[in-house]
Short mmCIF file of C-alpha atoms in Angstrom, two decimals:
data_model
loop_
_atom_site.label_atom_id
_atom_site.label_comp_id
_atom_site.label_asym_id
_atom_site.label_seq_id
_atom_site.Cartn_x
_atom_site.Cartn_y
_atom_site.Cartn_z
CA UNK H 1376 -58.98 -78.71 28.01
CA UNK H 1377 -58.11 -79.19 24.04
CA UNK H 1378 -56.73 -75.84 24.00
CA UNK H 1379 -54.54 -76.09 26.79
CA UNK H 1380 -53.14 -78.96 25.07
CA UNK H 1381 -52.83 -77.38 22.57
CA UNK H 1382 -50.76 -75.12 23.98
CA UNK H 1383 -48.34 -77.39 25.25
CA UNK H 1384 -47.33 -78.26 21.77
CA UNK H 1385 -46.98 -74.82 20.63
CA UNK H 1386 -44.96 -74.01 23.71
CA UNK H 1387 -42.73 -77.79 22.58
CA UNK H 1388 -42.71 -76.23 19.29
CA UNK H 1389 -41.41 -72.85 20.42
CA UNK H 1390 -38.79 -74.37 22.15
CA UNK H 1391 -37.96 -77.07 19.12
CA UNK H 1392 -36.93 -73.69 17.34
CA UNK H 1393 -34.54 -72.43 19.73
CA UNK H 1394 -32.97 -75.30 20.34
CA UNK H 1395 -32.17 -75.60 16.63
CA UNK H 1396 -31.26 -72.02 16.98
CA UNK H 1397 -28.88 -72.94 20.16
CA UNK H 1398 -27.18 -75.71 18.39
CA UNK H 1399 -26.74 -73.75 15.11
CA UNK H 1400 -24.75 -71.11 17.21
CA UNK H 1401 -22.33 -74.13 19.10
CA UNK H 1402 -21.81 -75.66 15.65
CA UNK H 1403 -20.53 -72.43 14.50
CA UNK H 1404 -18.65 -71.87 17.25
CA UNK H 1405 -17.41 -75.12 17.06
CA UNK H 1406 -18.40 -76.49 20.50
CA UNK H 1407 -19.85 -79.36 22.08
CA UNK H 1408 -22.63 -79.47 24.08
CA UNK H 1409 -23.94 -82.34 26.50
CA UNK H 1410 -27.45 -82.23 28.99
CA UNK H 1411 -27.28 -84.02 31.44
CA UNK H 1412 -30.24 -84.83 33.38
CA UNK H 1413 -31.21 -87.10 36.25
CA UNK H 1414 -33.36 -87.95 39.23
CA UNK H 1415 -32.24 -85.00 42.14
CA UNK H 1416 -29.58 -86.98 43.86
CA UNK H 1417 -28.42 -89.45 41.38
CA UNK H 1418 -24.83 -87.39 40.92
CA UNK H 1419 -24.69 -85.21 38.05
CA UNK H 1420 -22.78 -82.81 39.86
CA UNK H 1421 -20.85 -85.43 42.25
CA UNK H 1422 -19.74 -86.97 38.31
CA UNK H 1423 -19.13 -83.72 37.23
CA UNK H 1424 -16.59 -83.05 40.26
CA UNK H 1425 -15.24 -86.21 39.32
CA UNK H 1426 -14.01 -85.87 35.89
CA UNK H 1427 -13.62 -81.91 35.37
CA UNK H 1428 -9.57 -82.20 36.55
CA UNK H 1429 -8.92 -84.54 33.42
CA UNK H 1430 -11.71 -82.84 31.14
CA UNK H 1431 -9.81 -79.19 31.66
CA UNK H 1432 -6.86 -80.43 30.74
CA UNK H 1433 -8.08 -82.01 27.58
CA UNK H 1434 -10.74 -78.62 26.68
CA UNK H 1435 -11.51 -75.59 26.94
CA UNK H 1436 -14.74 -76.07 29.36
CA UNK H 1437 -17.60 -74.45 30.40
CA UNK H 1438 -20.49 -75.12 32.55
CA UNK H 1439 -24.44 -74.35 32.38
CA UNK H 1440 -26.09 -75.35 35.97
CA UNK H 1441 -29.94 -75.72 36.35
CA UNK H 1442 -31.10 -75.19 39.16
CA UNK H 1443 -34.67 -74.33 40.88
CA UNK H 1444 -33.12 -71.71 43.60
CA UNK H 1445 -29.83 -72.02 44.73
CA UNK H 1446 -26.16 -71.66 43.41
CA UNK H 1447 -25.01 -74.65 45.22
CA UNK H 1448 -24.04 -76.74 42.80
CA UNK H 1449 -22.69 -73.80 40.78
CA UNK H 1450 -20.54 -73.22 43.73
CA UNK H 1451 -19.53 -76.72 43.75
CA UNK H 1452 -18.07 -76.51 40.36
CA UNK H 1453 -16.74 -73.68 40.38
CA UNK H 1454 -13.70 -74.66 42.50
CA UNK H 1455 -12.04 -76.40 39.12
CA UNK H 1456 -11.37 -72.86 37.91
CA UNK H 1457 -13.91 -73.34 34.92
CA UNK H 1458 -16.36 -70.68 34.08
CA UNK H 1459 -19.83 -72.08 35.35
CA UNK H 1460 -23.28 -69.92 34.67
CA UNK H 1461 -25.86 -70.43 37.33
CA UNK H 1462 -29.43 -70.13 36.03
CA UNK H 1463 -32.04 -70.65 38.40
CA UNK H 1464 -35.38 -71.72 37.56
CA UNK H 1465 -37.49 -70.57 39.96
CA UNK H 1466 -41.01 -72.85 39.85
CA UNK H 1467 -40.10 -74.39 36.48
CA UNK H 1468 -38.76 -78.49 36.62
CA UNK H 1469 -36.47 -77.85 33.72
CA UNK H 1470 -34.25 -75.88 31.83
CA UNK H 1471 -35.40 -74.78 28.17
CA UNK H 1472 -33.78 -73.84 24.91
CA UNK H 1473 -34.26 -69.81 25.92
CA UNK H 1474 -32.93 -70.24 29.22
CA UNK H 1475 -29.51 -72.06 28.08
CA UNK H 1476 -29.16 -69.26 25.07
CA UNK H 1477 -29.69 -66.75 28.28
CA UNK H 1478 -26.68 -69.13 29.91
CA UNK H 1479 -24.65 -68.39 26.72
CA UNK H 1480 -24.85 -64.66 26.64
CA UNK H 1481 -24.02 -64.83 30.12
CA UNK H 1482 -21.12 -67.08 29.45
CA UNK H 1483 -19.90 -64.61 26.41
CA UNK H 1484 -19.89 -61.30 28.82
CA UNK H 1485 -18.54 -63.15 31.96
CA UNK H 1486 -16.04 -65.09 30.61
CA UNK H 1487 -15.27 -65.53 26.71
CA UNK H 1488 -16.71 -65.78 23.11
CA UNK H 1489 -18.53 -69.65 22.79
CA UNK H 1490 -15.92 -69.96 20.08
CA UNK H 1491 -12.89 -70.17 22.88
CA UNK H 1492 -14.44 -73.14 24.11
CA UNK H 1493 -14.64 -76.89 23.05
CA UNK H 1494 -17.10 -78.81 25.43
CA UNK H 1495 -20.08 -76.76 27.35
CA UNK H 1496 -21.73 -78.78 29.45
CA UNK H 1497 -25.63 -78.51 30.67
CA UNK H 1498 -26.47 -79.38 34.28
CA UNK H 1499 -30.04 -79.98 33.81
CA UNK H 1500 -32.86 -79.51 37.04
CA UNK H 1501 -33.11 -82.61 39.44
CA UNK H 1502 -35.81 -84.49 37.44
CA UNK H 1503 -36.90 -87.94 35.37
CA UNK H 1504 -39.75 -86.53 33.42
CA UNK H 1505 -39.95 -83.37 32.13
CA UNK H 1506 -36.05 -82.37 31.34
CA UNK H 1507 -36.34 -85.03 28.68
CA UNK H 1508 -38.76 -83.22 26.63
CA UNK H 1509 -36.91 -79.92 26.33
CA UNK H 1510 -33.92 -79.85 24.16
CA UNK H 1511 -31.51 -76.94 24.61
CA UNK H 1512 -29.64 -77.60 21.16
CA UNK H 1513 -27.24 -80.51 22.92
CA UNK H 1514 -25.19 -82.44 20.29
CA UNK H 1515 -25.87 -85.59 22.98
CA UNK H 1516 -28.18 -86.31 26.22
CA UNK H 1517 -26.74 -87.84 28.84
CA UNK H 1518 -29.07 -89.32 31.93
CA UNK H 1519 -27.74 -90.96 34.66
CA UNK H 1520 -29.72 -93.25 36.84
CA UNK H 1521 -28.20 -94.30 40.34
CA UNK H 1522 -27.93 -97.85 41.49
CA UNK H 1523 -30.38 -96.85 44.71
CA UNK H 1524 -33.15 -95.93 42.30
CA UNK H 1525 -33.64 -99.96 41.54
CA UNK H 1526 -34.31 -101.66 38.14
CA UNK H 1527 -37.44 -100.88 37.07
CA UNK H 1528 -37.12 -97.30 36.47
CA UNK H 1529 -35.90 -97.33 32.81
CA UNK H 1530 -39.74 -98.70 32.26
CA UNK H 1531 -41.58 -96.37 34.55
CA UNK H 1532 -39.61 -93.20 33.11
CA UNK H 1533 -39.48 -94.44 29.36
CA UNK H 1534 -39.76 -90.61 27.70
CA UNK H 1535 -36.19 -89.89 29.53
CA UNK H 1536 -34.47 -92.91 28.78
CA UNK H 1537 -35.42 -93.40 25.55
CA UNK H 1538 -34.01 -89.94 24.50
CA UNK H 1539 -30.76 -90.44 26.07
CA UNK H 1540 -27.74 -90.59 24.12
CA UNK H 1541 -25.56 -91.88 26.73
CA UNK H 1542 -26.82 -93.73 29.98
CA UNK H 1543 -24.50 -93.26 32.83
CA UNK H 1544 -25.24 -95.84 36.20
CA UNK H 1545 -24.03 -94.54 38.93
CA UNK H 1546 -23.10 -94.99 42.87
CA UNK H 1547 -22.04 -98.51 41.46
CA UNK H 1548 -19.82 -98.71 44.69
CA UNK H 1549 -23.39 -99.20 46.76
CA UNK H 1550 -24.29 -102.21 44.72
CA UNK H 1551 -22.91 -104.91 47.53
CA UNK H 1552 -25.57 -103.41 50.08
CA UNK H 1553 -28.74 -102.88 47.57
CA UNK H 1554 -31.14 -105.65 46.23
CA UNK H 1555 -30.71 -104.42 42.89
CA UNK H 1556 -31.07 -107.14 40.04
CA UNK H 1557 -28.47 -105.70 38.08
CA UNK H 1558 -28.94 -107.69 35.18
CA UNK H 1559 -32.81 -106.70 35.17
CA UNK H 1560 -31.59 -103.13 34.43
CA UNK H 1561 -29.14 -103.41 32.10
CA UNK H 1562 -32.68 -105.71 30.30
CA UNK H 1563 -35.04 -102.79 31.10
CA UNK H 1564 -32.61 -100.34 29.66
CA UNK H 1565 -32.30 -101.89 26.33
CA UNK H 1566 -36.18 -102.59 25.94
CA UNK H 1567 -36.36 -99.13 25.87
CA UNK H 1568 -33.28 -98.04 24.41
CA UNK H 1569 -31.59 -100.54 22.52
CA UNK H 1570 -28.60 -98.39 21.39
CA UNK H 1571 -27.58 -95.58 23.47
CA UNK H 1572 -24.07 -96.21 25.31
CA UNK H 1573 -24.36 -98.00 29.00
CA UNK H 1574 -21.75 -96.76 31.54
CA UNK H 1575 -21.71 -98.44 35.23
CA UNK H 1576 -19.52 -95.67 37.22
CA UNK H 1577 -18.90 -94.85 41.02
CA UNK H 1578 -16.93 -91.63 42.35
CA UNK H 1579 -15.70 -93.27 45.04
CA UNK H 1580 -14.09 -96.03 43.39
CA UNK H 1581 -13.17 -94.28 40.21
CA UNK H 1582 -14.82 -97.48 38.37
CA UNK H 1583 -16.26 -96.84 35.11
CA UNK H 1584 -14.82 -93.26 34.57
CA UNK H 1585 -12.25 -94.06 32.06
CA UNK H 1586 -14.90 -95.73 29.81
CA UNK H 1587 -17.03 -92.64 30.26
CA UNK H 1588 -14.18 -90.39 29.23
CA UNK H 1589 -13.34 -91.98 26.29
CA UNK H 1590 -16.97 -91.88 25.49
CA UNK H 1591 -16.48 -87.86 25.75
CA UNK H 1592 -13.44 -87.86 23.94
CA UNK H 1593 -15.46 -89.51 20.77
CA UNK H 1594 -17.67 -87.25 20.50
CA UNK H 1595 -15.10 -84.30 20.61
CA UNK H 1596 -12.70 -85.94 17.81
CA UNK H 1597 -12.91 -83.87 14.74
CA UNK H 1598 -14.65 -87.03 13.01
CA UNK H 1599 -17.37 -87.03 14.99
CA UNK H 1600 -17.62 -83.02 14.41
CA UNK H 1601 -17.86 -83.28 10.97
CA UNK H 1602 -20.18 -86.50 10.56
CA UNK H 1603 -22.60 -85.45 13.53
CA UNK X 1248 -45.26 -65.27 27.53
CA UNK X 1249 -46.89 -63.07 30.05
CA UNK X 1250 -49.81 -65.01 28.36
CA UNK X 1251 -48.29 -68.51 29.35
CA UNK X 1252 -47.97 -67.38 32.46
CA UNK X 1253 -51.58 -66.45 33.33
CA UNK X 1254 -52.84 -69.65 31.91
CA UNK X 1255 -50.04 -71.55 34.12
CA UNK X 1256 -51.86 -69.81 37.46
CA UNK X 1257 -55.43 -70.38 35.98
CA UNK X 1258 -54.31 -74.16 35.70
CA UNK X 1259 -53.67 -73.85 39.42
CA UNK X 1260 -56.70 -71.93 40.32
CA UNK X 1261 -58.17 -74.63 38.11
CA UNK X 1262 -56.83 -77.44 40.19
CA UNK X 1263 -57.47 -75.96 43.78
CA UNK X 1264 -61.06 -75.68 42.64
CA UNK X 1265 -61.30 -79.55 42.63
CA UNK X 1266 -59.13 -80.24 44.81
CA UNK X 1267 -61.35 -79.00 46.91
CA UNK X 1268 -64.07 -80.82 45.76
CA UNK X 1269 -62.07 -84.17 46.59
CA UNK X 1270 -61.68 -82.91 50.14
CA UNK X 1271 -65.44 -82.41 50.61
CA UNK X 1272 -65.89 -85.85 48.99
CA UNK X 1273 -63.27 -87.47 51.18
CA UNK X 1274 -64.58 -85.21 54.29
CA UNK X 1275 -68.38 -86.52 53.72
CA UNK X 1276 -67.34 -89.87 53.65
CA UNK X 1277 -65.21 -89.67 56.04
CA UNK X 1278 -62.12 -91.06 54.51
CA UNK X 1279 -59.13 -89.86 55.46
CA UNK X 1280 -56.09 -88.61 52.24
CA UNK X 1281 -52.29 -88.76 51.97
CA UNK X 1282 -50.54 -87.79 48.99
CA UNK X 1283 -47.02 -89.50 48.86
CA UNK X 1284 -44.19 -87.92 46.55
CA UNK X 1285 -40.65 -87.74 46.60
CA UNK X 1286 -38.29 -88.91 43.84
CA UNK X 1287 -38.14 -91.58 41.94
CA UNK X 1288 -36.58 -94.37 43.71
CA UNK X 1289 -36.64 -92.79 46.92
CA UNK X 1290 -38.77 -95.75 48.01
CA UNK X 1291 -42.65 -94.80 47.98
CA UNK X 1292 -44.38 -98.10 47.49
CA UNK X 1293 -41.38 -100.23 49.45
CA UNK X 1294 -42.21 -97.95 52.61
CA UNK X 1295 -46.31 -98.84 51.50
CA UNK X 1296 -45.23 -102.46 51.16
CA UNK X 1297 -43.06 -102.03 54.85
CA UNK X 1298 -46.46 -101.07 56.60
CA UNK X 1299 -49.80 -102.22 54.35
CA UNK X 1300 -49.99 -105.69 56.45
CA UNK X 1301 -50.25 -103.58 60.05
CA UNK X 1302 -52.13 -100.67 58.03
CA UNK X 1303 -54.64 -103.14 56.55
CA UNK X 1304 -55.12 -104.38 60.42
CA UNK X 1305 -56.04 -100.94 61.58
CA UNK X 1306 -57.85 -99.73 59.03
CA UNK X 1307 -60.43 -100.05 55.64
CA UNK X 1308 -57.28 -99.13 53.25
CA UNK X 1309 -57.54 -98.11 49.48
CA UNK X 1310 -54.43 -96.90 46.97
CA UNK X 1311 -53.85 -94.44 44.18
CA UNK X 1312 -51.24 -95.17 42.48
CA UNK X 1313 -49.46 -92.68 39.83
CA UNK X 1314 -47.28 -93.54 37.41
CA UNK X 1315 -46.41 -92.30 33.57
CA UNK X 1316 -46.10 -95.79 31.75
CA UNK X 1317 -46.75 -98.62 33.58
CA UNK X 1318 -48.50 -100.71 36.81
CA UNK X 1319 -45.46 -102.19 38.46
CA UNK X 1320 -46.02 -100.64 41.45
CA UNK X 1321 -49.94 -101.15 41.39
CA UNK X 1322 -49.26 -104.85 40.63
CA UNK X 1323 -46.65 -104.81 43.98
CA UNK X 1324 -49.44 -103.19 45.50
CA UNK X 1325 -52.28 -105.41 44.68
CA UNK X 1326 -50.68 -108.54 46.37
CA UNK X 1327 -51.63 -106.84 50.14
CA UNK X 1328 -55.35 -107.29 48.60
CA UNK X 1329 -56.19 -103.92 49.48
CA UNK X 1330 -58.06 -102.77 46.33
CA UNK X 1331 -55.14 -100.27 44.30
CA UNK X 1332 -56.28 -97.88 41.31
CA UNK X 1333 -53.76 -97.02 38.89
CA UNK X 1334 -53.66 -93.92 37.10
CA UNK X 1335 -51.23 -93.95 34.44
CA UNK X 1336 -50.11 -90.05 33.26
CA UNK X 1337 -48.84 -90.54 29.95
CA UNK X 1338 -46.61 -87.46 29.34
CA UNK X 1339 -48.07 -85.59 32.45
CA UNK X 1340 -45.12 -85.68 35.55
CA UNK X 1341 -47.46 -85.29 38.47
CA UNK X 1342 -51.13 -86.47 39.65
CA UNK X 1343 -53.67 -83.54 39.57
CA UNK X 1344 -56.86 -83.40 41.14
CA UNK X 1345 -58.93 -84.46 38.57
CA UNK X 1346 -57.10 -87.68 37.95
CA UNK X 1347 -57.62 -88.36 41.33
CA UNK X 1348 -61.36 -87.33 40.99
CA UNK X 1349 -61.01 -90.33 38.41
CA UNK X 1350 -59.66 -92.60 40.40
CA UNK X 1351 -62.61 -92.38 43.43
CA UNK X 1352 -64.85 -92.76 40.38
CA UNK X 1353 -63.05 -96.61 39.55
CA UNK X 1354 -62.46 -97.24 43.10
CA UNK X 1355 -66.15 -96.93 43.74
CA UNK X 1356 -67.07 -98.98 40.74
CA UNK X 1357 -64.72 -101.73 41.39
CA UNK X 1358 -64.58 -102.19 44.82
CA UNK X 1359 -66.72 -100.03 47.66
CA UNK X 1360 -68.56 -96.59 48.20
CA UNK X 1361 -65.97 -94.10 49.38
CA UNK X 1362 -67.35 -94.18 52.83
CA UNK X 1363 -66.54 -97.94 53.62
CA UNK X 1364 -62.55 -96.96 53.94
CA UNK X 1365 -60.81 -94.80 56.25
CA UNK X 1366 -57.58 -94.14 54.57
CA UNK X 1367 -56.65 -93.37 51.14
CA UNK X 1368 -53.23 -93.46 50.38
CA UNK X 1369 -52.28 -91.56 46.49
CA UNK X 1370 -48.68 -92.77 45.43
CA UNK X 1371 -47.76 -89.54 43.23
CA UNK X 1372 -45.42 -89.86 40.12
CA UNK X 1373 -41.39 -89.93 41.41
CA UNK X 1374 -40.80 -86.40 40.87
CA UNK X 1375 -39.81 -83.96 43.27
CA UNK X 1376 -41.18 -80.51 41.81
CA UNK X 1377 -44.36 -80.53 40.42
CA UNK X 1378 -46.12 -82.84 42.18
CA UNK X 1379 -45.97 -80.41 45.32
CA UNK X 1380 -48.06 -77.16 43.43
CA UNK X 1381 -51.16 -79.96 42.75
CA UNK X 1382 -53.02 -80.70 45.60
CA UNK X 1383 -55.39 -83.75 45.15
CA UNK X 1384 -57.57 -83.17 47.96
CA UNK X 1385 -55.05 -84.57 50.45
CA UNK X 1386 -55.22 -84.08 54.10
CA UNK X 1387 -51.49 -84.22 54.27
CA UNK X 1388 -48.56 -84.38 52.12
CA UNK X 1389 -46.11 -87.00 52.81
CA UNK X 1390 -42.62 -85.85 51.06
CA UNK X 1391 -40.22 -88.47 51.21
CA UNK X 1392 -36.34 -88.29 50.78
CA UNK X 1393 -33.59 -90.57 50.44
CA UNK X 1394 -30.60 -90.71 52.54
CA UNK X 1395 -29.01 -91.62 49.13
CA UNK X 1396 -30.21 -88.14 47.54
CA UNK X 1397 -28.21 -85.63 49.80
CA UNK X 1398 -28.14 -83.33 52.54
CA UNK X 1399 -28.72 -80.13 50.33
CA UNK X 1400 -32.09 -81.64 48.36
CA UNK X 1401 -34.31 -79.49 50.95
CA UNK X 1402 -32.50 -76.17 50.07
CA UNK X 1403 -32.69 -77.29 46.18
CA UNK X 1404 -36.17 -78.38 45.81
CA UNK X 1405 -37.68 -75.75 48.31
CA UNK X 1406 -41.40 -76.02 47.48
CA UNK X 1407 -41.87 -80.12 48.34
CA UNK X 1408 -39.88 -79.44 51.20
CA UNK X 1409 -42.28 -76.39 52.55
CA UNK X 1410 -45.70 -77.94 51.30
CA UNK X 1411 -45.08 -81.48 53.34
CA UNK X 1412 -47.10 -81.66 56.58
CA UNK X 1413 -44.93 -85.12 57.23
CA UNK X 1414 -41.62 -86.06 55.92
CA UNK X 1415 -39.91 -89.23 55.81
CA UNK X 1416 -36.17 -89.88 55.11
CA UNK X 1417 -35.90 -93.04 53.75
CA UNK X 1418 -33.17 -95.80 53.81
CA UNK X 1419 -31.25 -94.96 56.29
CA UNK X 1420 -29.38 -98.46 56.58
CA UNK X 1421 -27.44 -96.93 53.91
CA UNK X 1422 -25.98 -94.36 56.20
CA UNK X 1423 -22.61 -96.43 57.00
CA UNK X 1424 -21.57 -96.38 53.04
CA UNK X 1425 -22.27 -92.64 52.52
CA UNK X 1426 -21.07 -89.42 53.07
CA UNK X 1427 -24.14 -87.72 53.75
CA UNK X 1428 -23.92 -85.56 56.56
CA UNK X 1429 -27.25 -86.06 58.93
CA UNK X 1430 -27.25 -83.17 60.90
CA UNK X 1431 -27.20 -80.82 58.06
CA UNK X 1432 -29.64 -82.63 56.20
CA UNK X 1433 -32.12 -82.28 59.65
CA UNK X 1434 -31.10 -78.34 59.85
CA UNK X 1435 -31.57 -77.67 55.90
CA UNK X 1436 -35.05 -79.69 56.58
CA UNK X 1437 -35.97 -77.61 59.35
CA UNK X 1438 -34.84 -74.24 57.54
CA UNK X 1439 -37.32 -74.73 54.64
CA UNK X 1440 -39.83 -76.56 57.30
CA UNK X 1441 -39.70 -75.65 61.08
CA UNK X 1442 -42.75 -77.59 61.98
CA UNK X 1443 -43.14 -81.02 59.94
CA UNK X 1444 -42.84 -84.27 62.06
CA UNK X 1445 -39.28 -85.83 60.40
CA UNK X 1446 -39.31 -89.88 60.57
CA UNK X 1447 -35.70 -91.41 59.54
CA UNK X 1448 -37.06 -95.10 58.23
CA UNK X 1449 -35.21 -98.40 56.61
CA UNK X 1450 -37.68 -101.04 55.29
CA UNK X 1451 -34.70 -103.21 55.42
CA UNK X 1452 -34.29 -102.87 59.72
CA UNK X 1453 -37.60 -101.53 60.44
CA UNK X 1454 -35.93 -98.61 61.89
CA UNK X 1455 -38.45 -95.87 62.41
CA UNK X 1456 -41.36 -97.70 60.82
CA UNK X 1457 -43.54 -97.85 64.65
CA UNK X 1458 -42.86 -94.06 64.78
CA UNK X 1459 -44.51 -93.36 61.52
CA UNK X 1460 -47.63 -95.43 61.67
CA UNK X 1461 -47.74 -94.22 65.30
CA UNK X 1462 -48.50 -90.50 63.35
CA UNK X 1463 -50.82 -92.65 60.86
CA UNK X 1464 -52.90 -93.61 64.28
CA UNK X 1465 -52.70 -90.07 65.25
CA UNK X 1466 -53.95 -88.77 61.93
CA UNK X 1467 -56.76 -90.98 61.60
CA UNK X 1468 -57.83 -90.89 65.96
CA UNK X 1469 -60.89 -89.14 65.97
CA UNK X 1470 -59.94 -86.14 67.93
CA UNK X 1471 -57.79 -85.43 64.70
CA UNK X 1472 -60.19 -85.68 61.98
CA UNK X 1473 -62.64 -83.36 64.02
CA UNK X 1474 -60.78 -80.62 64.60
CA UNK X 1475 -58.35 -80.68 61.66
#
């Protein structure tokens, strides 16, 4: 068994290195690039949807989408007129550093050099654990938790929340008809990450969007470029 | 990585090996196994707390309880007084079979020999990939799935979907504030899975809950565990 762990930090170590290699190449090409990773169902691609009509006409956008087998959220996203690269994952839970630099060669021959772009954003695999262990080179993590998934799972899924950069709650427009203690969330989210960014949003309602853009348009200000 | 990728199936082999083992232990004892996964916060231990006061009527009752960090749900668990192991993963973002091996170990040292229950419920960690590839020994896998989560989630997470022998949509008082659409959730179910028994369940109405433990009885009649 020692070996085989082993292994797994060799194979975290591996990907450490092209990650670093991934964000060297968006830094040069001067582009931003967010993960965004969630519990299947919570909305990453129902957000997405949401705020690509204002993000196009702020950036020049592009779109990595995780998924185990299909193109169906691909498909989704694809009706904003942005270039989105599929990558299916087959068995594995998560993307990884080598599959998103596969996404960007993709993205180069299909659509245009990274350096045409501003914003690329990563659609991680449907999943609370393991996503959060493999960085793709992202300048920022964003996870999103839905209001259905109920307040303690910011302690029972520390690993993700702690490495997020930006917490997005979603589905808020569901809260009236949950038994969610709201305020016992907001508590578990800060014992585990004191710091990181807290956005309640819903789709339907359009609540909490705003804030979230502006968030996005922070990190894209030249400021934030040069000081990351 | 063609490396990796042997050592990934030997892992399996690895696992099927005692998972096997814990179905001869369960089988000589006669103690009937569910393993219980979905995603996180698609409401595994409210549907246990739902049904543990008829269970606990009907039958000699004993949990497993997965989780990476902490015992909330053990400690929700616990106050049926049906004795509840937790297993705590650490990093790991599924129960294997030797963790459950573990966990008969502790049961039987802290509350009965194997052979004075009947039922054996495991609550997996809230992930909906891996969990499905490790068998524990189970007689049946129990996939659950939120009405919150989607209609496509069967056609995106493929392998849960196939491996359940019982699946359980959960939540369904919900229904009235979402757009999911039911009857392609039931056909993309029954494209990935033709045969599995499909409960739709609220712990908050009761709705479905008879129907379920009604397949419980049926499990656990005698007929059943002689000719499974």
């Amino acid at each position: 068994m020692h070996k085989i762990v082993d292994l797994g930090v060799n194979l975290l170590h591996a990907n450490e290195h092209q990650a670093s290699h991934n964000r060297q190449t968006f830094d040069a090409a001067g582009v931003r690039c967010f993960n965004l990773m969630s519990s299947p169902g919570a909305g990453k691609t129902a957000l997405l949807e949401a705020v690509l009509g204002t993000l196009c006409q702020r950036y020049r956008l592009a779109i990595i989408e995780g998924d185990m087998t299909t193109q169906l959220d691909a498909d989704r996203l694809r009706q904003f007129g942005v270039p989105v690269i599929p990558i299916t994952t087959g068995r594995a839970c998560h993307l990884d550093a080598a599959m998103v630099q596969g996404g960007i060669t993709l993205l180069e021959r299909e659509a245009a050099p990274l350096q045409n772009f501003d914003l690329l954003l990563v659609e991680n695999v449907g999943n609370l654990v393991c996503p959060a262990e493999f960085a793709v080179g992202e300048h920022a993590k964003i996870a999103l938790l839905s209001v259905t998934e109920g307040e303690d799972k910011p302690l029972k899924y520390p690993i993700m929340f702690r490495a997020a950069d930006c917490i997005v709650i979603t589905k808020t427009d569901l809260l009236p008809y949950l038994p969610l203690d709201q305020a016992a969330l907001q508590q578990n989210l800060r014992l585990i990450n004191p710091t990181a960014p807290i956005f309640w949003v819903s789709v339907q309602t359009q609540a909490g969007l705003a804030d979230w853009l502006a968030w996005i348009d922070a990190q894209l200000a030249p400021a934030a470029v040069i000081y990351s």
